[in-house]
Coordinates of C-alpha atoms in Angstrom, one line a residue:
Chain A
M1 CA 0.0 0.0 -0.1
K2 CA 2.8 2.5 1.0
Q3 CA 4.6 1.6 -2.2
K4 CA 1.4 2.1 -4.3
I5 CA 1.0 5.6 -2.9
G6 CA 4.7 6.4 -3.5
I7 CA 4.2 5.4 -7.1
I8 CA 1.1 7.5 -7.6
V9 CA 2.8 10.6 -6.0
G10 CA 5.8 9.9 -8.2
V11 CA 3.7 9.8 -11.3
V12 CA 2.0 12.9 -10.5
L13 CA 5.4 14.7 -10.0
I14 CA 6.7 13.4 -13.3
L15 CA 3.6 14.7 -15.1
I16 CA 3.8 18.1 -13.4
W17 CA 7.5 18.3 -14.2
C18 CA 6.9 17.4 -17.8
L19 CA 3.8 19.4 -18.5
L20 CA 3.9 22.4 -16.4
P21 CA 6.2 24.4 -18.6
V22 CA 4.2 23.4 -21.5
A23 CA 0.9 24.5 -20.0
W24 CA 2.7 27.8 -19.1
I25 CA 3.8 28.6 -22.8
I26 CA 0.5 27.7 -24.2
S27 CA -1.2 29.8 -21.5
M28 CA 1.1 32.7 -22.6
S29 CA 0.4 32.2 -26.2
F30 CA -3.4 33.0 -25.4
K31 CA -2.6 36.3 -23.6
D32 CA -2.7 39.7 -25.3
E33 CA 0.3 41.7 -25.8
A34 CA -0.5 44.5 -23.6
S35 CA -1.0 42.4 -20.4
I36 CA 2.3 40.8 -21.0
T37 CA 4.3 44.0 -21.2
V38 CA 2.5 45.8 -18.4
G39 CA 3.2 43.0 -15.8
N40 CA 1.0 40.2 -15.1
P41 CA 2.4 37.6 -12.7
G42 CA -0.6 35.2 -13.2
F43 CA -0.3 31.9 -14.7
L44 CA -3.4 31.7 -16.8
P45 CA -4.8 34.7 -18.8
S46 CA -7.2 36.5 -16.4
D47 CA -10.3 38.7 -17.4
G48 CA -9.6 40.9 -20.3
T49 CA -6.2 39.5 -21.2
F50 CA -7.3 36.6 -23.0
A51 CA -6.4 37.2 -26.7
G52 CA -8.1 34.1 -28.2
W53 CA -6.4 32.9 -31.3
E54 CA -5.1 36.5 -32.2
N55 CA -1.5 35.7 -31.7
Y56 CA -1.7 32.6 -33.7
R57 CA -3.4 34.6 -36.4
A58 CA -0.4 37.0 -36.3
V59 CA 2.3 34.2 -36.5
L60 CA 0.6 32.7 -39.4
D61 CA 0.6 36.1 -41.2
N62 CA 4.1 36.6 -40.5
D63 CA 6.3 36.0 -43.4
Q64 CA 9.4 35.4 -41.4
F65 CA 8.0 32.7 -39.4
L66 CA 6.3 31.0 -42.3
K67 CA 9.4 30.8 -44.2
A68 CA 11.4 29.6 -41.2
I69 CA 8.8 26.8 -40.5
R70 CA 9.1 25.7 -44.3
N71 CA 12.9 25.8 -44.0
S72 CA 12.9 23.6 -40.9
I73 CA 10.4 21.1 -42.4
G74 CA 12.2 20.8 -45.8
I75 CA 15.8 20.7 -44.3
S76 CA 15.0 18.4 -41.5
L77 CA 13.1 15.9 -43.6
I78 CA 15.6 15.8 -46.4
A79 CA 18.6 15.5 -43.8
T80 CA 16.7 12.8 -42.1
V81 CA 15.9 10.7 -45.2
L82 CA 19.6 10.9 -46.6
S83 CA 21.1 10.4 -43.1
V84 CA 19.0 7.2 -42.6
I85 CA 19.9 6.0 -46.1
V86 CA 23.6 6.4 -45.3
A87 CA 23.4 5.1 -41.8
T88 CA 21.5 1.9 -42.8
L89 CA 24.2 1.0 -45.3
A90 CA 26.9 1.5 -42.6
A91 CA 25.0 -0.2 -39.8
Y92 CA 24.3 -3.2 -42.0
A93 CA 27.9 -3.6 -42.8
I94 CA 28.9 -3.2 -39.1
A95 CA 26.1 -5.8 -37.8
R96 CA 26.7 -8.4 -40.5
L97 CA 30.0 -8.1 -42.3
E98 CA 33.7 -8.6 -41.3
F99 CA 35.9 -5.9 -42.8
R100 CA 39.0 -3.8 -42.0
G101 CA 38.3 -0.4 -40.5
K102 CA 35.0 -1.5 -38.6
R103 CA 36.4 -0.3 -35.2
L104 CA 37.6 3.0 -36.9
V105 CA 33.9 3.8 -38.1
L106 CA 32.5 3.2 -34.8
S107 CA 35.2 5.1 -32.8
M108 CA 34.7 8.0 -35.4
A109 CA 31.0 8.0 -34.7
L110 CA 31.6 8.1 -31.1
A111 CA 34.1 10.9 -31.4
I112 CA 31.5 12.9 -33.4
A113 CA 28.8 12.3 -30.9
M114 CA 31.0 14.0 -28.4
F115 CA 32.0 16.8 -30.7
P116 CA 31.5 20.4 -29.4
V117 CA 29.6 21.6 -32.4
V118 CA 30.6 25.2 -31.8
S119 CA 34.1 24.4 -32.5
L120 CA 33.3 23.6 -36.1
I121 CA 31.3 26.7 -37.0
G122 CA 34.3 28.9 -37.9
P123 CA 35.8 26.9 -40.3
L124 CA 32.4 25.8 -41.8
F125 CA 31.4 29.2 -42.0
D126 CA 34.5 29.9 -44.1
M127 CA 34.3 26.7 -46.1
W128 CA 30.6 27.2 -47.0
R129 CA 31.1 30.5 -48.2
A130 CA 34.0 29.4 -50.5
F131 CA 31.8 26.6 -52.0
G132 CA 28.9 29.0 -52.2
I133 CA 26.6 26.9 -50.1
Y134 CA 26.5 29.4 -47.1
D135 CA 22.9 30.4 -46.3
T136 CA 21.3 27.6 -48.5
W137 CA 19.4 24.4 -47.6
P138 CA 22.5 22.1 -48.5
G139 CA 24.5 24.1 -46.1
L140 CA 22.5 22.8 -43.3
I141 CA 21.5 19.5 -44.6
I142 CA 25.2 18.4 -44.8
P143 CA 26.1 19.2 -41.2
Y144 CA 22.7 17.7 -39.9
M145 CA 23.4 14.5 -41.8
S146 CA 26.9 14.1 -40.4
F147 CA 26.0 14.9 -36.8
T148 CA 22.9 12.5 -36.8
L149 CA 24.9 9.8 -38.2
P150 CA 26.4 8.5 -35.0
L151 CA 23.1 8.2 -33.2
A152 CA 21.5 6.6 -36.4
I153 CA 24.4 4.1 -36.8
W154 CA 24.3 3.0 -33.3
T155 CA 20.7 2.7 -33.1
L156 CA 20.4 0.7 -36.4
S157 CA 23.3 -1.5 -35.7
A158 CA 21.8 -2.4 -32.3
F159 CA 18.6 -3.4 -34.1
F160 CA 20.3 -5.2 -37.0
R161 CA 22.3 -7.4 -34.7
E162 CA 19.1 -8.9 -33.3
I163 CA 17.6 -9.7 -36.6
P164 CA 17.8 -13.5 -37.2
W165 CA 19.7 -13.1 -40.6
E166 CA 19.4 -17.0 -41.0
M167 CA 15.8 -16.6 -41.8
E168 CA 16.9 -15.1 -45.2
Q169 CA 18.8 -18.2 -46.1
A170 CA 15.8 -20.3 -44.9
A171 CA 13.5 -18.5 -47.2
Q172 CA 16.2 -19.0 -50.0
V173 CA 16.1 -22.8 -49.3
D174 CA 12.5 -22.7 -49.5
G175 CA 12.7 -21.5 -53.0
A176 CA 12.6 -17.6 -52.8
T177 CA 15.0 -15.6 -54.8
S178 CA 17.5 -13.7 -52.8
W179 CA 15.9 -10.3 -53.6
Q180 CA 12.5 -11.9 -52.5
A181 CA 14.0 -13.3 -49.5
F182 CA 15.6 -10.0 -48.6
R183 CA 12.4 -8.0 -49.3
K184 CA 9.8 -10.2 -47.7
V185 CA 11.8 -11.4 -44.7
I186 CA 14.6 -8.9 -43.7
V187 CA 12.9 -5.6 -44.8
P188 CA 9.8 -6.1 -42.5
L189 CA 12.2 -7.0 -39.6
A190 CA 14.5 -4.0 -40.2
A191 CA 11.8 -1.3 -40.8
P192 CA 10.9 -0.7 -37.2
G193 CA 14.7 0.1 -36.4
V194 CA 15.1 2.3 -39.6
F195 CA 12.0 4.1 -38.6
T196 CA 13.2 4.8 -35.1
A197 CA 16.5 6.0 -36.2
A198 CA 14.7 8.5 -38.7
I199 CA 12.6 9.9 -35.7
L200 CA 15.6 10.7 -33.6
T201 CA 17.4 12.2 -36.6
F202 CA 14.4 14.4 -37.2
F203 CA 14.5 15.3 -33.5
F204 CA 18.1 16.5 -33.7
A205 CA 17.7 18.4 -37.0
W206 CA 14.4 20.2 -35.8
N207 CA 16.2 21.1 -32.4
D208 CA 19.5 22.4 -34.0
F209 CA 20.3 26.0 -33.2
V210 CA 24.2 26.4 -33.4
F211 CA 24.3 25.6 -37.2
G212 CA 21.1 27.2 -37.7
I213 CA 22.3 30.7 -36.5
S214 CA 25.8 30.5 -37.7
L215 CA 25.5 29.1 -41.2
T216 CA 22.5 31.2 -42.3
S217 CA 22.0 35.0 -42.7
T218 CA 18.6 35.5 -44.3
E219 CA 15.2 33.9 -44.5
A220 CA 16.5 31.7 -47.5
A221 CA 17.6 28.8 -45.1
R222 CA 17.1 30.1 -41.4
P223 CA 15.2 27.3 -39.5
I224 CA 12.5 27.9 -36.8
P225 CA 14.8 27.9 -33.7
A226 CA 17.2 30.5 -35.1
S227 CA 14.3 32.5 -36.4
L228 CA 12.6 32.4 -33.1
A229 CA 15.8 33.8 -31.3
F230 CA 16.3 36.4 -33.6
F231 CA 12.7 37.7 -33.8
V232 CA 12.4 41.2 -32.3
G233 CA 9.1 42.4 -33.6
A234 CA 8.2 46.2 -33.9
D235 CA 10.0 47.4 -30.8
P236 CA 13.5 45.9 -30.5
F237 CA 13.6 46.6 -26.7
N238 CA 10.5 44.7 -25.9
R239 CA 10.1 41.4 -27.3
P240 CA 6.7 40.4 -28.2
A241 CA 6.4 37.6 -25.6
S242 CA 2.9 36.3 -26.5
L243 CA 3.7 36.2 -30.1
L244 CA 6.9 34.4 -29.6
A245 CA 5.0 31.9 -27.3
A246 CA 2.4 31.2 -30.2
A247 CA 5.2 30.7 -32.6
A248 CA 7.0 28.3 -30.0
V249 CA 3.8 26.4 -29.5
I250 CA 3.5 26.0 -33.5
A251 CA 7.1 25.0 -33.7
T252 CA 6.6 22.3 -30.9
I253 CA 3.4 20.9 -32.5
P254 CA 5.2 18.5 -35.0
I255 CA 7.4 17.1 -32.2
I256 CA 4.5 16.5 -30.0
V257 CA 2.6 14.5 -32.7
V258 CA 5.8 12.4 -33.5
V259 CA 6.1 11.7 -29.8
L260 CA 2.5 10.8 -29.3
I261 CA 2.4 8.5 -32.2
F262 CA 5.8 6.9 -31.9
Q263 CA 6.4 6.8 -27.9
R264 CA 7.3 3.3 -27.7
K265 CA 9.8 3.2 -30.6
I266 CA 11.5 6.4 -29.4
V267 CA 12.2 4.8 -26.2
A268 CA 13.5 1.6 -27.5
G269 CA 15.8 3.7 -29.9
L270 CA 17.2 5.9 -27.3
T271 CA 18.0 3.2 -24.9
S272 CA 19.2 0.4 -27.5
G273 CA 22.0 2.3 -29.0
A274 CA 23.5 3.4 -25.6
V275 CA 23.0 0.7 -23.2
K276 CA 22.5 -2.6 -24.9
G277 CA 25.0 -2.6 -27.8
Chain B
M1 CA 29.9 2.9 -26.2
T2 CA 29.8 -0.9 -25.5
S3 CA 28.7 -1.2 -29.1
T4 CA 32.5 -0.9 -30.1
A5 CA 32.7 -4.5 -29.0
V6 CA 30.8 -5.9 -31.9
P7 CA 30.7 -9.6 -31.9
A8 CA 31.8 -10.8 -35.3
A9 CA 29.0 -12.2 -37.5
P10 CA 29.8 -15.8 -37.9
A11 CA 30.5 -16.5 -41.6
P12 CA 27.9 -18.9 -43.1
A13 CA 29.6 -22.3 -43.8
Q14 CA 30.0 -23.2 -47.4
K15 CA 29.9 -26.8 -48.6
T16 CA 32.4 -26.6 -51.1
S17 CA 34.7 -24.1 -49.4
G18 CA 38.3 -24.7 -50.3
R19 CA 41.0 -22.6 -48.8
N20 CA 41.0 -20.4 -51.9
T21 CA 37.3 -19.6 -52.3
E22 CA 37.2 -19.0 -48.5
S23 CA 39.7 -16.3 -48.6
D24 CA 38.1 -14.9 -51.8
R25 CA 34.8 -14.7 -50.1
L26 CA 36.5 -13.0 -47.0
K27 CA 38.1 -10.5 -49.5
A28 CA 34.8 -9.6 -51.1
E29 CA 33.1 -9.3 -47.7
N30 CA 35.9 -7.0 -46.7
R31 CA 35.5 -4.7 -49.9
L32 CA 31.7 -4.9 -49.6
G33 CA 31.8 -3.7 -46.0
Q34 CA 34.3 -0.8 -47.0
K35 CA 32.0 0.2 -49.7
L36 CA 29.0 0.3 -47.5
V37 CA 30.5 2.4 -44.8
A38 CA 32.2 4.9 -47.1
P39 CA 29.5 7.2 -47.6
A40 CA 29.1 7.6 -43.8
I41 CA 32.8 8.1 -43.4
I42 CA 33.1 10.7 -46.2
L43 CA 30.3 12.7 -44.7
M44 CA 31.6 12.5 -41.1
L45 CA 35.1 13.6 -42.5
I46 CA 33.8 16.6 -44.5
V47 CA 31.9 18.0 -41.7
T48 CA 34.2 17.2 -38.6
A49 CA 37.8 16.2 -39.3
F50 CA 38.5 18.5 -42.2
P51 CA 37.0 21.7 -40.4
M52 CA 38.9 20.7 -37.3
I53 CA 42.2 20.5 -39.1
R54 CA 41.4 23.9 -40.7
A55 CA 40.6 25.2 -37.4
I56 CA 44.0 24.3 -36.1
W57 CA 45.5 25.8 -39.2
L58 CA 43.6 29.1 -38.8
S59 CA 44.2 29.4 -35.1
I60 CA 48.0 30.2 -35.8
Y61 CA 46.8 33.3 -37.9
D62 CA 45.8 36.8 -36.9
Y63 CA 42.8 36.6 -39.2
S64 CA 39.6 38.9 -39.1
L65 CA 36.9 38.6 -41.6
T66 CA 36.6 42.3 -41.7
A67 CA 40.2 42.7 -42.9
P68 CA 40.9 39.4 -44.8
D69 CA 44.0 40.9 -46.7
E70 CA 45.7 41.7 -43.6
R71 CA 46.0 38.1 -42.2
E72 CA 49.3 37.0 -41.1
I73 CA 50.8 34.1 -39.3
V74 CA 51.1 34.9 -35.4
G75 CA 52.2 31.4 -34.2
A76 CA 50.9 30.6 -30.6
S77 CA 49.9 34.1 -30.0
N78 CA 46.1 33.6 -30.1
Y79 CA 46.5 30.8 -27.6
I80 CA 48.4 32.8 -25.3
T81 CA 46.0 35.7 -25.5
A82 CA 43.2 33.4 -24.7
L83 CA 44.9 31.5 -21.9
S84 CA 46.1 34.6 -20.3
D85 CA 42.6 36.4 -20.5
P86 CA 40.4 36.1 -17.3
L87 CA 37.5 36.1 -19.6
F88 CA 38.4 32.7 -21.0
W89 CA 38.9 31.2 -17.6
K90 CA 35.7 32.9 -16.2
A91 CA 33.7 31.3 -19.2
T92 CA 35.4 28.0 -18.6
G93 CA 34.8 28.0 -14.9
I94 CA 31.0 28.7 -15.3
T95 CA 30.9 25.9 -18.1
V96 CA 32.4 23.4 -15.6
L97 CA 29.7 24.7 -13.0
Y98 CA 26.9 24.3 -15.4
M99 CA 28.0 20.7 -16.2
V100 CA 28.6 19.6 -12.6
V101 CA 25.4 21.2 -11.2
T102 CA 23.1 19.9 -13.9
V103 CA 24.4 16.5 -14.4
A104 CA 24.5 15.8 -10.5
I105 CA 20.9 17.1 -10.1
E106 CA 19.7 15.1 -13.1
L107 CA 21.3 12.0 -12.0
V108 CA 19.4 12.2 -8.7
I109 CA 16.0 13.3 -10.3
G110 CA 16.4 11.0 -13.2
F111 CA 17.0 8.1 -11.1
A112 CA 14.0 8.9 -9.1
F113 CA 11.9 9.1 -12.3
A114 CA 13.4 5.9 -13.6
L115 CA 12.4 4.0 -10.4
V116 CA 8.9 5.3 -10.7
M117 CA 8.7 4.4 -14.3
H118 CA 10.1 1.0 -13.8
R119 CA 7.4 0.2 -11.2
V120 CA 4.3 2.0 -12.7
I121 CA 1.7 -0.4 -14.3
F122 CA -1.3 1.8 -14.5
G123 CA -0.8 4.6 -17.0
R124 CA 2.6 3.5 -18.3
G125 CA 1.9 4.9 -21.8
I126 CA 1.1 8.4 -20.4
V127 CA 4.1 8.7 -18.2
R128 CA 6.4 7.5 -21.0
T129 CA 4.7 9.8 -23.5
S130 CA 5.0 12.8 -21.2
I131 CA 8.6 12.2 -20.4
L132 CA 9.4 12.5 -24.1
I133 CA 8.0 16.0 -24.3
P134 CA 10.7 17.8 -22.7
Y135 CA 13.2 15.7 -24.6
G136 CA 11.5 16.5 -28.0
I137 CA 10.9 20.2 -27.3
I138 CA 13.4 22.6 -29.1
T139 CA 15.9 23.8 -26.6
V140 CA 15.3 27.4 -27.8
V141 CA 11.7 27.0 -27.0
S142 CA 12.3 25.6 -23.5
G143 CA 14.9 28.6 -23.0
F144 CA 12.1 31.0 -23.9
T145 CA 9.6 29.4 -21.7
W146 CA 11.8 29.5 -18.6
Q147 CA 12.8 33.0 -19.2
F148 CA 9.3 34.1 -19.5
A149 CA 8.5 32.3 -16.3
F150 CA 11.3 33.7 -14.2
S151 CA 10.7 37.3 -15.9
Y152 CA 9.5 39.8 -13.2
Q153 CA 7.2 41.4 -15.8
N154 CA 5.2 38.6 -17.0
G155 CA 6.4 35.4 -15.2
F156 CA 4.9 33.3 -12.4
V157 CA 8.0 32.2 -10.6
N158 CA 8.3 35.3 -8.3
G159 CA 4.5 35.1 -7.6
W160 CA 4.9 31.5 -6.7
L161 CA 8.0 31.6 -4.4
P162 CA 6.8 33.2 -1.1
F163 CA 10.4 34.1 -0.1
I164 CA 11.1 36.2 -3.3
G165 CA 10.0 39.7 -3.9
D166 CA 7.6 40.0 -6.8
D167 CA 9.9 42.5 -8.6
F168 CA 13.1 40.4 -8.3
N169 CA 15.2 40.4 -11.6
W170 CA 16.6 36.9 -12.0
F171 CA 18.5 38.0 -14.9
G172 CA 20.3 41.0 -13.2
E173 CA 22.8 39.1 -11.1
T174 CA 25.1 36.0 -12.0
T175 CA 23.9 33.7 -9.4
P176 CA 20.1 33.9 -10.0
A177 CA 20.7 33.9 -13.8
V178 CA 22.9 30.8 -13.7
I179 CA 20.2 29.1 -11.5
A180 CA 17.5 30.0 -14.0
I181 CA 19.8 28.6 -16.9
C182 CA 20.4 25.4 -15.0
I183 CA 16.8 24.9 -14.4
S184 CA 15.9 25.2 -18.0
E185 CA 18.8 22.8 -18.8
I186 CA 17.7 20.4 -16.2
W187 CA 14.2 20.3 -17.2
K188 CA 14.8 19.7 -20.9
T189 CA 17.5 16.8 -20.4
T190 CA 16.3 15.0 -17.2
P191 CA 14.2 12.8 -19.4
F192 CA 17.1 11.5 -21.4
M193 CA 18.9 10.7 -18.3
S194 CA 16.0 8.9 -16.8
L195 CA 15.4 6.9 -19.9
L196 CA 19.0 5.6 -20.0
L197 CA 18.7 4.8 -16.2
L198 CA 15.3 2.9 -16.8
A199 CA 17.2 0.8 -19.4
G200 CA 19.8 0.1 -16.9
L201 CA 17.5 -0.8 -14.2
A202 CA 15.5 -3.2 -16.3
Q203 CA 18.8 -5.1 -16.6
V204 CA 19.0 -5.6 -12.8
S205 CA 17.6 -9.1 -12.0
E206 CA 14.5 -9.1 -9.9
D207 CA 15.5 -12.3 -8.1
M208 CA 18.5 -10.6 -6.6
I209 CA 16.2 -7.9 -5.2
E210 CA 13.8 -10.3 -3.9
A211 CA 16.6 -12.3 -2.2
A212 CA 17.9 -9.2 -0.7
K213 CA 14.3 -8.5 0.6
V214 CA 14.0 -12.0 2.1
D215 CA 17.2 -11.6 3.8
G216 CA 15.7 -8.5 5.5
A217 CA 17.5 -5.7 3.7
T218 CA 15.8 -2.3 3.8
W219 CA 14.8 -0.3 0.7
W220 CA 18.0 1.9 1.0
Q221 CA 20.2 -1.1 1.5
R222 CA 18.8 -2.9 -1.5
M223 CA 19.2 0.3 -3.6
W224 CA 22.9 0.8 -2.6
K225 CA 24.0 -2.8 -2.2
V226 CA 22.1 -4.5 -5.1
V227 CA 20.5 -2.2 -7.7
I228 CA 23.0 0.6 -8.1
P229 CA 26.2 -1.6 -8.3
N230 CA 24.4 -3.7 -10.8
M231 CA 23.6 -0.9 -13.1
R232 CA 26.8 0.9 -12.8
A233 CA 27.6 0.7 -16.6
A234 CA 24.2 2.3 -17.3
I235 CA 24.9 5.0 -14.8
M236 CA 28.5 5.8 -16.2
V237 CA 27.2 5.9 -19.7
A238 CA 24.4 8.3 -18.8
I239 CA 27.0 10.4 -17.0
L240 CA 29.3 10.4 -19.9
F241 CA 26.7 11.4 -22.5
R242 CA 25.2 14.0 -20.4
A243 CA 28.4 15.6 -19.1
L244 CA 29.9 16.0 -22.6
D245 CA 26.5 17.4 -23.8
A246 CA 26.2 19.7 -20.8
Y247 CA 29.7 21.1 -21.5
R248 CA 28.6 22.3 -24.9
I249 CA 25.8 24.4 -23.3
F250 CA 24.8 27.3 -25.6
D251 CA 21.3 27.6 -26.6
N252 CA 19.8 28.3 -23.3
I253 CA 22.4 30.9 -22.5
F254 CA 21.9 32.6 -26.0
V255 CA 18.0 32.8 -25.3
M256 CA 17.9 33.6 -21.6
T257 CA 20.7 36.1 -21.0
N258 CA 22.7 36.4 -24.2
G259 CA 25.8 36.0 -22.1
A260 CA 25.2 39.0 -20.0
E261 CA 26.1 38.9 -16.3
D262 CA 29.0 36.6 -16.7
T263 CA 26.8 33.7 -17.7
Q264 CA 28.6 33.0 -21.0
S265 CA 30.0 29.4 -21.5
I266 CA 33.1 28.5 -23.4
S267 CA 31.0 27.7 -26.5
F268 CA 29.3 31.0 -26.3
L269 CA 32.6 32.9 -26.2
T270 CA 33.8 30.9 -29.2
Y271 CA 30.6 31.6 -31.0
R272 CA 30.9 35.3 -30.3
Q273 CA 34.6 35.6 -31.4
T274 CA 34.0 33.7 -34.7
I275 CA 30.3 34.6 -35.8
E276 CA 29.7 38.0 -34.2
Q277 CA 33.0 39.7 -34.3
F278 CA 34.5 37.9 -37.2
Q279 CA 37.8 37.1 -35.4
L280 CA 38.4 33.8 -37.4
G281 CA 42.0 33.2 -36.0
M282 CA 41.1 34.0 -32.4
G283 CA 37.8 32.0 -32.8
S284 CA 39.6 29.0 -34.2
A285 CA 42.1 28.9 -31.2
L286 CA 39.1 28.9 -28.9
S287 CA 37.5 26.2 -31.0
V288 CA 40.6 24.0 -30.6
L289 CA 40.8 24.7 -26.8
L290 CA 37.0 23.9 -26.5
F291 CA 37.7 20.5 -28.3
L292 CA 40.8 19.7 -26.2
S293 CA 38.6 20.2 -23.1
V294 CA 35.9 18.1 -24.3
L295 CA 38.5 15.3 -25.0
L296 CA 40.0 15.8 -21.4
I297 CA 36.6 15.4 -19.8
A298 CA 35.9 12.4 -21.8
F299 CA 39.1 10.9 -20.9
L300 CA 38.7 11.6 -17.2
I301 CA 35.3 10.1 -17.0
I302 CA 36.1 6.9 -18.9
K303 CA 39.1 6.7 -16.6
L304 CA 36.8 7.0 -13.7
F305 CA 34.5 4.4 -15.2
R306 CA 37.4 1.9 -15.6
V307 CA 38.2 2.2 -11.9
D308 CA 34.6 1.9 -10.8
L309 CA 34.3 -1.3 -13.0
A310 CA 37.5 -2.9 -11.3
Q311 CA 35.9 -1.9 -7.9
A312 CA 32.5 -3.6 -8.8
R313 CA 34.4 -6.6 -9.7
Q314 CA 36.4 -6.8 -6.4
E315 CA 33.0 -6.4 -4.7
G316 CA 31.6 -9.1 -6.5

């Protein structure tokens, strides 16, 4: 009984921990601008300060935010797809084949996962300008791909190692061609792992800030986190808090949707790469 | 981590395998393996190894992007300037502080969360989904959220804390500003810590815990003598990951204080020199120093990890 109460209290605390700040930013996104700048220490919008959908309408009318959201979606999706393809090839080789340099790949991936991102922006800034890809989509896609590879390779090779590859041969013995055996037996088994790696990669790309602010200068490629941080509004000394809150909520929605749908897979992916192995 | 020790996939036996065909097959496998990892290797080299070498090269120049023609080799002068500047040591000190404080607190809270998640049966899905929300949210958004929460103009923290005046400015002094930044960082990354610890917890055998219970061990004794020693590897992995990540702290500082009131981390200082002030030479020297300190921290933690493993073995 005592233990049960303890767990219930624990669950409530976890839920408060996770959701209170989210409730706060949502509540802010519905307050009107005036009440926020004048000073309103209340948590929820009180009488007369409730702005309805006004802030959301303003965000969706704001060209800068719209472009940033488009950039973020495009860049993150392309980086995710490309990174997962490259990582799948590498992870397959690591899990199934014996070859020279295997350890090198894994230690390199480990080193990159630990790399302080900021220490690369100077040289990349310089290089990208020389190549003419500064402030373009590829200028962000390439760094995102390379920084998501380690996590994707670990997650995938952990998944691949648990696939019973003998089944492929068994199918061949039963008369399937090797392509059929691969497509009908291995692909369905590998798909969940590939999918998990894709979600984690997307999270990274969507969350990135350092590359986003250093390797872009205009709305041509600036992703949403960078755009949020640089948004000043009409009065540079008074950041439009409620507008920012609404934009932040909009930028968070894709993540929440992904989390709600794929909760189980994300947990498995996060822990398999790091702890099992 | 442990994934470096990949067990070799057993080569399927071949009926007609003479010595020659066997080694041909191995050679082909070797080539195929290398071909498959080549794209990943090339990408990682383009974005990390090559720029890093270039950073080392640029760091010996006095090179400002505002006056690119005047660049000249100055040798170690950038490093000497950085290492003799109190600003550099202040930033390094505050970065170490961020790292130690956040990882220590996250370890305790994350462990408590993991224990709850491990035992919870009813509402398991809700808890696991919720815990992924802070993990998934953009760090910049969480930075804004907490900055607005602590703001004396429109936040709620001052109103909720009885021992703090309603007009207290959290971002006016170093200590409260650092506390606010740490809270934002801890909120965002504790879920990651707790999920890693949960995976470690799942590997501790229930039988051992039961046996200790039968022998009359209290809850604390079971935690300290059975559970924690058995998940030491998971704890160390979690600490290593989080510590290296925390040492790079940047986003929260950028959003919450923009480096004001001595809250700037070493990453922030490097960013400022390079991108805001166009001092590519000096910025590169700082990049190299930042990279070296991350290596040092990784080395220290891994070293510590080994010692702990040996101790665990002696106890066993």
